[in-house]
PDB file of C-alpha atoms in Angstrom:
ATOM      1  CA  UNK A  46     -30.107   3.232 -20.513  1.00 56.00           C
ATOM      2  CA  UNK A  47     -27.663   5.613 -19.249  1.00 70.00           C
ATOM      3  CA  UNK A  48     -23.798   4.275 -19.986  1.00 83.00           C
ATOM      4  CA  UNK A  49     -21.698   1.770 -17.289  1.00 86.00           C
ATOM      5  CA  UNK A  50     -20.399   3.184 -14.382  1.00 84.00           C
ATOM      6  CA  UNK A  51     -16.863   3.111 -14.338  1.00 82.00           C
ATOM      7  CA  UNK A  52     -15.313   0.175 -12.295  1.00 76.00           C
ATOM      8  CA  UNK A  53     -13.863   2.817  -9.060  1.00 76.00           C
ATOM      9  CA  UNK A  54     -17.506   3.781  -9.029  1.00 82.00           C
ATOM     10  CA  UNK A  55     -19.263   0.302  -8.956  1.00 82.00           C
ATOM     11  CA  UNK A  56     -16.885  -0.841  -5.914  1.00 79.00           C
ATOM     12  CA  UNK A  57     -18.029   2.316  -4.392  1.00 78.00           C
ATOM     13  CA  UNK A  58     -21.480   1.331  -4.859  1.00 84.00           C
ATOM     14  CA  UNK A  59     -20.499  -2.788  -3.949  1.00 81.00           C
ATOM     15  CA  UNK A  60     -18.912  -1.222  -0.721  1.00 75.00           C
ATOM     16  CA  UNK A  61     -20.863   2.363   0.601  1.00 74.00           C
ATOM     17  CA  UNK A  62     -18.053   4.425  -0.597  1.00 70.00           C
ATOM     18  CA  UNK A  63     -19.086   7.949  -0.399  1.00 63.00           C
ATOM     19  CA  UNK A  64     -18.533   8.013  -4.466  1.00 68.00           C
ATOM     20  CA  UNK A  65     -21.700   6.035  -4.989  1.00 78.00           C
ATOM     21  CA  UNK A  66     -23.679   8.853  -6.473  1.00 86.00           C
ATOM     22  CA  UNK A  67     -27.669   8.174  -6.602  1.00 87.00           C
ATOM     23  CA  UNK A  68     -27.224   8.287 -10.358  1.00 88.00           C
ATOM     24  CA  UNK A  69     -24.960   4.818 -10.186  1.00 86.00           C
ATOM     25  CA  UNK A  70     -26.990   3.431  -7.540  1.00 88.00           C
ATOM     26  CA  UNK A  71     -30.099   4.051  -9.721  1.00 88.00           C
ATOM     27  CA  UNK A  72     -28.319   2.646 -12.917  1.00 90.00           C
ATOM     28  CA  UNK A  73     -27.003  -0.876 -10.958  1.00 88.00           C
ATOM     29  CA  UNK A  74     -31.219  -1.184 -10.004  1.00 89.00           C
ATOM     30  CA  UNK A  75     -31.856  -1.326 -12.917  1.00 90.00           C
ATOM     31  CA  UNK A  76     -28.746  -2.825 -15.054  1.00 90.00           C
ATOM     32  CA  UNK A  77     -28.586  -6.549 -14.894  1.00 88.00           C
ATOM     33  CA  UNK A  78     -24.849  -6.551 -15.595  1.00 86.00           C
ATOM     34  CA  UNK A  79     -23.755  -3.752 -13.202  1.00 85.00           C
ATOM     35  CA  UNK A  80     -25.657  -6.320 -10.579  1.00 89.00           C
ATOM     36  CA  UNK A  81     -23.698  -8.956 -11.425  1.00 85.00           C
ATOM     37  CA  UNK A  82     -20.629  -6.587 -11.262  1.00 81.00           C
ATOM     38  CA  UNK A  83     -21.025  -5.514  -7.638  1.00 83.00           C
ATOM     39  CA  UNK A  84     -22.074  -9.032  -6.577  1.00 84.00           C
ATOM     40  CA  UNK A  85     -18.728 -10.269  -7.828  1.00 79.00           C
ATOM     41  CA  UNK A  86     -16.941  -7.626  -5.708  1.00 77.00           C
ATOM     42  CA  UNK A  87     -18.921  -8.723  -2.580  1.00 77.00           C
ATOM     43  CA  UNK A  88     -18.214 -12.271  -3.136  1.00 73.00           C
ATOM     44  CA  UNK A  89     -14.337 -11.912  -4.023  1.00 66.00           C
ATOM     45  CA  UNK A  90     -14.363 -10.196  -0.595  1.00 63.00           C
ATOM     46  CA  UNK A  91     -16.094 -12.152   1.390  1.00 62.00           C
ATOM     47  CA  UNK A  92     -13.907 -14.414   0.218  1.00 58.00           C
ATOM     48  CA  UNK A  93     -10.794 -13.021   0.871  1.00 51.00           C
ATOM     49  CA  UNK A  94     -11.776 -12.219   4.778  1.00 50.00           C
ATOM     50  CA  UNK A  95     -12.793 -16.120   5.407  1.00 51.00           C
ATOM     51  CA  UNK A  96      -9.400 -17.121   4.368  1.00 49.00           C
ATOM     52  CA  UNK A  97      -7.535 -13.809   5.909  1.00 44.00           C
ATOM     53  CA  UNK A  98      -9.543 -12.463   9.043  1.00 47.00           C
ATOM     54  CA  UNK A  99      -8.538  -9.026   9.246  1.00 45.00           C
ATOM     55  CA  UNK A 100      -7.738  -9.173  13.518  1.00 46.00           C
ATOM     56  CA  UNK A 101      -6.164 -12.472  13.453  1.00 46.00           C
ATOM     57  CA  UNK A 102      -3.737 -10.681  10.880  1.00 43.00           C
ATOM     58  CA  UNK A 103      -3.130  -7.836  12.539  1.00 45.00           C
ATOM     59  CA  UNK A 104      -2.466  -9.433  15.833  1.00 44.00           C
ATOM     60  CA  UNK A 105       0.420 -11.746  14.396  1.00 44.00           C
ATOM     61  CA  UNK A 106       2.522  -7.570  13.049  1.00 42.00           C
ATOM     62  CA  UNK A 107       1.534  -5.857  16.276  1.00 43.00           C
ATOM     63  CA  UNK A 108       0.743  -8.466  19.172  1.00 40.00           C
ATOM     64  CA  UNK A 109       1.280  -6.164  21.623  1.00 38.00           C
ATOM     65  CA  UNK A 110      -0.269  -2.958  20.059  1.00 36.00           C
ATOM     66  CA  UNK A 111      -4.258  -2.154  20.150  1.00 36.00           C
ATOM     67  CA  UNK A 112      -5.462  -3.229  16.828  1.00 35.00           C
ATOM     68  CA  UNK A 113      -6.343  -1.441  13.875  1.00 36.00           C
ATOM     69  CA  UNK A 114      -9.081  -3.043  11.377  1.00 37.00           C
ATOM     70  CA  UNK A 115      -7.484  -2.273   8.211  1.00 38.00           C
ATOM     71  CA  UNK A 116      -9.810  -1.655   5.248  1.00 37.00           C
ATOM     72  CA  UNK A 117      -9.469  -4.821   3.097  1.00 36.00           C
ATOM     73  CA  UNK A 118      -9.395  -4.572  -0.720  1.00 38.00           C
ATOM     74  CA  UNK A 119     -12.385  -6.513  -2.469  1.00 36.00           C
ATOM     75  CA  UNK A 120     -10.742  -7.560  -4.987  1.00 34.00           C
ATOM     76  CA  UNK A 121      -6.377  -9.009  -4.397  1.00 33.00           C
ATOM     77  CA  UNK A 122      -4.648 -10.753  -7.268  1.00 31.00           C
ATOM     78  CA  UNK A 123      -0.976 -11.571  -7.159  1.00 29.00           C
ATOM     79  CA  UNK A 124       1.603  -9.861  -9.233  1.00 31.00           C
ATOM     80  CA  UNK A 125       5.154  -9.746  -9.718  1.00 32.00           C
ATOM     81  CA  UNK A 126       6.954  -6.838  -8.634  1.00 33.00           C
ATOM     82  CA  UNK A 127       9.243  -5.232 -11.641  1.00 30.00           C
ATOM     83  CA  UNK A 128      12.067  -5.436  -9.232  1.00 35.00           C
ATOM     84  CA  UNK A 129      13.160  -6.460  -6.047  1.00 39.00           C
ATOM     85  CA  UNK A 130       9.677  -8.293  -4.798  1.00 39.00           C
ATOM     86  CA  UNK A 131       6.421 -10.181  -5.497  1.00 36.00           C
ATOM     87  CA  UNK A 132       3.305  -9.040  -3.330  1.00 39.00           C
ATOM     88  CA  UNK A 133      -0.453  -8.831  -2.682  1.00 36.00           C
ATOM     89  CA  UNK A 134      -1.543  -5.628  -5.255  1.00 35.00           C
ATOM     90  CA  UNK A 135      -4.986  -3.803  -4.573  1.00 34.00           C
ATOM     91  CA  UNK A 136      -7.003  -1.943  -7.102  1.00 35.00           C
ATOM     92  CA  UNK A 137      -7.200   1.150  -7.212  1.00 34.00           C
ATOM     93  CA  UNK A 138     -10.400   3.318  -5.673  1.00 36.00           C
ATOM     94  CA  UNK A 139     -10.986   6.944  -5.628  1.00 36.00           C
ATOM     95  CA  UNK A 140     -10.724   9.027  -2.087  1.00 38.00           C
ATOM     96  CA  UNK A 141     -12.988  11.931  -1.646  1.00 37.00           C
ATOM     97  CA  UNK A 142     -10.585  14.196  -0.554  1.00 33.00           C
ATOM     98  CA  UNK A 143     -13.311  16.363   1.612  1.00 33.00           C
ATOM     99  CA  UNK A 144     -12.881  13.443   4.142  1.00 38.00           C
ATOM    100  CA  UNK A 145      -9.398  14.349   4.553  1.00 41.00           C
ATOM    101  CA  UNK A 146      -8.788  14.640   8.593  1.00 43.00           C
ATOM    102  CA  UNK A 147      -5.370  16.107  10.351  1.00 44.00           C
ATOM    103  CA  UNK A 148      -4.554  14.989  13.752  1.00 44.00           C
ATOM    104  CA  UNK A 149      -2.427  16.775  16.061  1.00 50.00           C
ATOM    105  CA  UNK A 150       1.391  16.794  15.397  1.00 75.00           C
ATOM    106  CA  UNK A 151       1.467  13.057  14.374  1.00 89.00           C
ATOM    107  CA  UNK A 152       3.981  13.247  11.894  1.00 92.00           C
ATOM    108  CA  UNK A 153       4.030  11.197   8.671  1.00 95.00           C
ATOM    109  CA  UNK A 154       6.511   8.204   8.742  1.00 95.00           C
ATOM    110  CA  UNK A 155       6.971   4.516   7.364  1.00 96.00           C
ATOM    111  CA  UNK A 156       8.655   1.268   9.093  1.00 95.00           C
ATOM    112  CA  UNK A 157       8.774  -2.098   8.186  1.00 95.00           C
ATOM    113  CA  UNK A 158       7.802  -5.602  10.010  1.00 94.00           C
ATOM    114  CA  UNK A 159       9.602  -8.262   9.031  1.00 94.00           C
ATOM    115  CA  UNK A 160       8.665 -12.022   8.756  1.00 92.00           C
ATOM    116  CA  UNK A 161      11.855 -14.384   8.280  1.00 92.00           C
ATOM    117  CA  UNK A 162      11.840 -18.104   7.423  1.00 88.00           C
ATOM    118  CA  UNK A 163       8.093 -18.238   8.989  1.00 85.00           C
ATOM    119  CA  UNK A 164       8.153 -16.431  11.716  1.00 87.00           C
ATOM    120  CA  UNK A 165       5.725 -14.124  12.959  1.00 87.00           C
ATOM    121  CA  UNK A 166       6.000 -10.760  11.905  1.00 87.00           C
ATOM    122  CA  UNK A 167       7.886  -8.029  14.219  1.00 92.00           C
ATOM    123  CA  UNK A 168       9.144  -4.090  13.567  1.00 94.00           C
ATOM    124  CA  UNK A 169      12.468  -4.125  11.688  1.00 94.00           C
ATOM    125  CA  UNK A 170      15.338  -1.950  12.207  1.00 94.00           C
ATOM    126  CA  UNK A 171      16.367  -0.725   8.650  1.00 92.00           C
ATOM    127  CA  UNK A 172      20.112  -0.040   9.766  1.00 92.00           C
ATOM    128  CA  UNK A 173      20.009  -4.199   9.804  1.00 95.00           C
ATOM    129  CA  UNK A 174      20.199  -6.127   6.109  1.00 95.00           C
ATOM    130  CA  UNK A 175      17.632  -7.855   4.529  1.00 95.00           C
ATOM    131  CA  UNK A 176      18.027 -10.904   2.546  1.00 94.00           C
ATOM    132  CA  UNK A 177      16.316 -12.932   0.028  1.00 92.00           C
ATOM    133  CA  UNK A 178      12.803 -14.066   0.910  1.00 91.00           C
ATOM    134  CA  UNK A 179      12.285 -11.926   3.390  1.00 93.00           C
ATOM    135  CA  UNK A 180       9.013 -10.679   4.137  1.00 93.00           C
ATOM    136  CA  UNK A 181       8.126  -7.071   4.955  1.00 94.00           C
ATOM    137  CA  UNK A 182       4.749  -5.108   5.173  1.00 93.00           C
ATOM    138  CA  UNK A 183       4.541  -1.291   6.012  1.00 94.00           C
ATOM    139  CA  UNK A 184       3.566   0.741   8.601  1.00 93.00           C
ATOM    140  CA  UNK A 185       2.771   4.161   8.548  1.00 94.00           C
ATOM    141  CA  UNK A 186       2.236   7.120  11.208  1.00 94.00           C
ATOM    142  CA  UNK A 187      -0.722   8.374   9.028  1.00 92.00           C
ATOM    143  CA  UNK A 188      -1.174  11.957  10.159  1.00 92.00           C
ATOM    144  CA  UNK A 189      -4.211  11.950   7.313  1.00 89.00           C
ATOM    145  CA  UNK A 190      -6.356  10.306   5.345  1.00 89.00           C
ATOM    146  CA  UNK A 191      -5.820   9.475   1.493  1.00 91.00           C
ATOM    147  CA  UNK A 192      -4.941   7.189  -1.593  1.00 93.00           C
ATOM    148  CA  UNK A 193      -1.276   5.877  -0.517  1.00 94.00           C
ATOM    149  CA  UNK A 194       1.460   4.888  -2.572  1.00 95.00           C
ATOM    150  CA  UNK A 195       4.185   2.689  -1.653  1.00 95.00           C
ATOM    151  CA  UNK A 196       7.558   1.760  -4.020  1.00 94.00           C
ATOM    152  CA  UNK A 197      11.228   1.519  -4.006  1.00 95.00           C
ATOM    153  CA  UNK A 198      13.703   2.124  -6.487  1.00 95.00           C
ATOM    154  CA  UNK A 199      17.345   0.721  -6.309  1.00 94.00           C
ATOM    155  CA  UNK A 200      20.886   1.602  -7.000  1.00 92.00           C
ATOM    156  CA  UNK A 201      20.474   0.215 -10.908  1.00 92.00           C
ATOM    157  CA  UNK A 202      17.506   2.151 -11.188  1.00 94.00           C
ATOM    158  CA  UNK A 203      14.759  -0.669 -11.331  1.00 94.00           C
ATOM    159  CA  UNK A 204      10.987   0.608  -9.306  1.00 94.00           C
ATOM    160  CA  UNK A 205       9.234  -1.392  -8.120  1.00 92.00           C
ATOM    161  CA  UNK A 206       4.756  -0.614  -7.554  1.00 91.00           C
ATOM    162  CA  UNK A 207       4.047  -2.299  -4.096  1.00 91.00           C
ATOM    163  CA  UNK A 208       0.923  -0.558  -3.271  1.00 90.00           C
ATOM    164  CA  UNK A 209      -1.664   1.679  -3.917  1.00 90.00           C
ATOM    165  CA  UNK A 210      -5.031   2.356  -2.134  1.00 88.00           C
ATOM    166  CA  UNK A 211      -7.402   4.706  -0.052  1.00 89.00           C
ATOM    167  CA  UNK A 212      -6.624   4.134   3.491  1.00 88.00           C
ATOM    168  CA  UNK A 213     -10.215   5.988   5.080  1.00 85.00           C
ATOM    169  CA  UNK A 214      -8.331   6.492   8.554  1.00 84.00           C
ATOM    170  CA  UNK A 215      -5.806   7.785   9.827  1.00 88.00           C
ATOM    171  CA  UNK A 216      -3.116   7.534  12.805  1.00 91.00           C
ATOM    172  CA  UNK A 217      -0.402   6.132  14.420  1.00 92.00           C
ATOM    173  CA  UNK A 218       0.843   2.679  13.551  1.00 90.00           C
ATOM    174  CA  UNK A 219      -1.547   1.936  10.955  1.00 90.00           C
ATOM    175  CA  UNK A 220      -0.805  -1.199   9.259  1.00 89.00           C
ATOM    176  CA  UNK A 221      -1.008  -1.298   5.622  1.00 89.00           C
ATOM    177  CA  UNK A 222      -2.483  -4.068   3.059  1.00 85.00           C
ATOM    178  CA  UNK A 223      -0.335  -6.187   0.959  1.00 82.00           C
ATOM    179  CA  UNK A 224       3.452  -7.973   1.661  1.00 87.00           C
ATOM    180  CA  UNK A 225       6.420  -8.225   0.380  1.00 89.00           C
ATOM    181  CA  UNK A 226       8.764 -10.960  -0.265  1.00 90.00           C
ATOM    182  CA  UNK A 227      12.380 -10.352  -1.310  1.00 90.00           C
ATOM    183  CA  UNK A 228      13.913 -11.415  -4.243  1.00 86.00           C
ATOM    184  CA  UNK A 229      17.694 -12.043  -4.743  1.00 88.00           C
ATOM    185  CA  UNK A 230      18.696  -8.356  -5.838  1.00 88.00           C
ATOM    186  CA  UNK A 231      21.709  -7.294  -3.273  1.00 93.00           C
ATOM    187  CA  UNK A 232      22.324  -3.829  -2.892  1.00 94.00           C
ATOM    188  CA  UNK A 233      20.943  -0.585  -1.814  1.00 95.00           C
ATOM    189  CA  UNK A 234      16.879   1.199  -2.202  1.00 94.00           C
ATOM    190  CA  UNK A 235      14.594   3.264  -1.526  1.00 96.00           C
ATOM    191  CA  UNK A 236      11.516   2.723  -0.171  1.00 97.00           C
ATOM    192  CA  UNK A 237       9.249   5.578  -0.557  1.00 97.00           C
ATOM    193  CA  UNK A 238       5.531   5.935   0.780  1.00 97.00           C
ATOM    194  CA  UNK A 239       3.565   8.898  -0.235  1.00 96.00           C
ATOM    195  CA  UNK A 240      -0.203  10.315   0.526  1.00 95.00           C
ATOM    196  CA  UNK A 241      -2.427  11.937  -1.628  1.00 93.00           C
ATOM    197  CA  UNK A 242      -5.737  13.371  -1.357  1.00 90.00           C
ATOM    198  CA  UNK A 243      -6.717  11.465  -4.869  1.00 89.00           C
ATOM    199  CA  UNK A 244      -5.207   8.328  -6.628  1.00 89.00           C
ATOM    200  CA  UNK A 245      -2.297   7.989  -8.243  1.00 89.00           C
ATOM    201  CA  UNK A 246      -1.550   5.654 -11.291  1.00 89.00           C
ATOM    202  CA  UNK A 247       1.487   3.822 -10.945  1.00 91.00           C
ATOM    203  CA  UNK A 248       3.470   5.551 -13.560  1.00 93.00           C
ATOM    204  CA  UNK A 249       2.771   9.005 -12.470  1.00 94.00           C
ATOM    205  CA  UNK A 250       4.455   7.950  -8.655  1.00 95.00           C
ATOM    206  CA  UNK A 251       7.025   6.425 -10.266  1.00 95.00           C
ATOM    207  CA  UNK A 252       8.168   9.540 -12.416  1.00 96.00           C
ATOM    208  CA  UNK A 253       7.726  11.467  -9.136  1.00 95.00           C
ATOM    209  CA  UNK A 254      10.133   9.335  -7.706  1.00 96.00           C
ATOM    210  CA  UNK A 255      12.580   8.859 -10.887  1.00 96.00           C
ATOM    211  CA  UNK A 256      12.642  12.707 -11.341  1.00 96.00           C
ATOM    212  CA  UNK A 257      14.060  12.947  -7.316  1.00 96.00           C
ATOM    213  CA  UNK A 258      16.727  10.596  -7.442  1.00 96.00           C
ATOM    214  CA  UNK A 259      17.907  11.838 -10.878  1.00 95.00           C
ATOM    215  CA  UNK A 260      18.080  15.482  -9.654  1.00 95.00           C
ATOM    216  CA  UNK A 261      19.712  14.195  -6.466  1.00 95.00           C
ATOM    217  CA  UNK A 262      22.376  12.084  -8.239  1.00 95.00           C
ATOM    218  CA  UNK A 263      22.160   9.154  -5.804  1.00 95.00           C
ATOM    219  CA  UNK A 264      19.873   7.105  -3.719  1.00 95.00           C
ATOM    220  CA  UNK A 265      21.627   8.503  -0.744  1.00 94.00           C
ATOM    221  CA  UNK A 266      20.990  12.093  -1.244  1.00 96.00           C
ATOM    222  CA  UNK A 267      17.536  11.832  -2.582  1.00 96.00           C
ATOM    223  CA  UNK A 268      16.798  10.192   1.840  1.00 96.00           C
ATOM    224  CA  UNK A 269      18.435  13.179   2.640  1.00 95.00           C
ATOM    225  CA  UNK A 270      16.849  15.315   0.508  1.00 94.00           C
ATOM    226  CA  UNK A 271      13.207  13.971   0.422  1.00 95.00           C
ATOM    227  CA  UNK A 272      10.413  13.609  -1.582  1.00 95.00           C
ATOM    228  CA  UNK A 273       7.756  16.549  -0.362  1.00 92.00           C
ATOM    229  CA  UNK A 274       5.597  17.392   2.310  1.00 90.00           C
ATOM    230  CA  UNK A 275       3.437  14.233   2.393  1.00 94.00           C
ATOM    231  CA  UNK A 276       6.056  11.856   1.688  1.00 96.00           C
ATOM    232  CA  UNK A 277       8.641   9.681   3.599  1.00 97.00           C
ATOM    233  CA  UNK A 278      11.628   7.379   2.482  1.00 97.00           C
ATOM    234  CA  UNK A 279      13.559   4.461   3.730  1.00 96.00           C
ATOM    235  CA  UNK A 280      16.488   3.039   3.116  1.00 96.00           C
ATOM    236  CA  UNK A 281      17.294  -0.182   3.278  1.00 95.00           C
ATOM    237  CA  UNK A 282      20.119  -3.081   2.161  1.00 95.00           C
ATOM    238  CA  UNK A 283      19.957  -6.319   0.914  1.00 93.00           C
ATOM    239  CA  UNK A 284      22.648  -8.896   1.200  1.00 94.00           C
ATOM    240  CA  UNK A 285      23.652 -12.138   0.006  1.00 90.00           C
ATOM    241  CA  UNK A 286      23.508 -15.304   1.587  1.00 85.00           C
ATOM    242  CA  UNK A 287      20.994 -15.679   4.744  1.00 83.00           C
ATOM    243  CA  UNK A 288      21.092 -13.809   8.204  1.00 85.00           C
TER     244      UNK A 288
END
């Protein structure tokens, strides 16, 4: 029998991912344990869209906006953040960077919706602080398709992973997986979201990131400065005490 597909290539075949090659789908019909592989991916999703149903979501961040069905991860487990925040992390999957699509002028950017003491979710101004337990997702003007990466870094130099998957589509206001609760850290970060046309591991984005703000000398200059063509920054404050 031929060897295992690797794990980004069995959730392709669990989920029609244009990376199921006929070679993996042959080797899961015949490969008891590959079955049982991609059956647990099915279930864990399944799973995870009776308890969070993907409009119902979506309509509490953007209740006035048309609504954008969100690919949802198959498999969620929760982590904590190295840094600032604990959130929802996805696995990683490949994107076939053929499928890449431009649109128009949209230009790339990032915001943040903000969910405080319980409240349903609405866009945040990031000249306004944030405080501890706080909750923030992202969204992003996605001008095109690809694996997106989203971290911040702060003024003592902690990063912090918040997300990394293939978002299939793009355009304006797309709202991305996962959230973000605040932790008591006060002080000034980065948030930085980039797109690529393949993944990214974790460390590799955060050495991008590193090697920017140490060449610009401060989390100030490296906004001002940037961090490439196909990435955007935020920057944000976090205060003590409550708003």
């Amino acid at each position: 029998m031929s060897p295992h597909p690797k794990p980004a290539v069995l959730e392709a075949v669990a989920f029609g991912a244009p990376e199921a090659t006929p070679e993996a789908i042959a080797h899961v019909d015949s490969c008891r344990l590959c079955q049982n592989h991609v059956a647990a991916l099915r279930n864990h999703r399944a799973a995870f869209l009776v308890q969070h149903p993907p409009d119902a979501f979506l309509a509490k961040i953007e209740p006035q906006a048309p609504q954008r069905r969100a690919w949802v991860p198959p498999v969620l487990a929760l982590a904590a953040a190295l840094g600032t925040a604990a959130m929802l992390v996805v696995p990683r999957a490949p994107v076939d960077s053929a499928q890449t699509k431009f649109k128009g002028e949209l230009q790339l950017g990032l915001r943040l919706h903000l969910s405080r003491d319980g409240r349903p979710a609405t866009p945040f101004d990031v000249r306004d602080p944030l405080f501890a337990g706080d909750v923030i997702r992202f969204v992003t003007d996605l001008p095109f398709a690809g694996h997106v990466s989203v971290g911040s870094i702060d003024a003592q130099g902690r990063f912090s992973s918040y997300l990394q998957a293939p978002i299939p589509e793009a355009g304006p206001s797309v709202v991305l997986p996962g959230a973000v609760r605040l932790d008591a850290y006060v002080g000034e970060e980065l948030i930085v979201l980039a797109v690529d046309a393949a993944p990214v591991d974790p460390a590799t984005f955060e050495r991008r990131i590193r090697a920017v703000v140490e060449d610009a000398g401060s989390l100030r200059a490296a906004h001002d400065r940037g961090f490439g063509p196909h990435a955007v920054a935020l920057r944000i404050l976090k205060r003590q005490g409550s708003p």
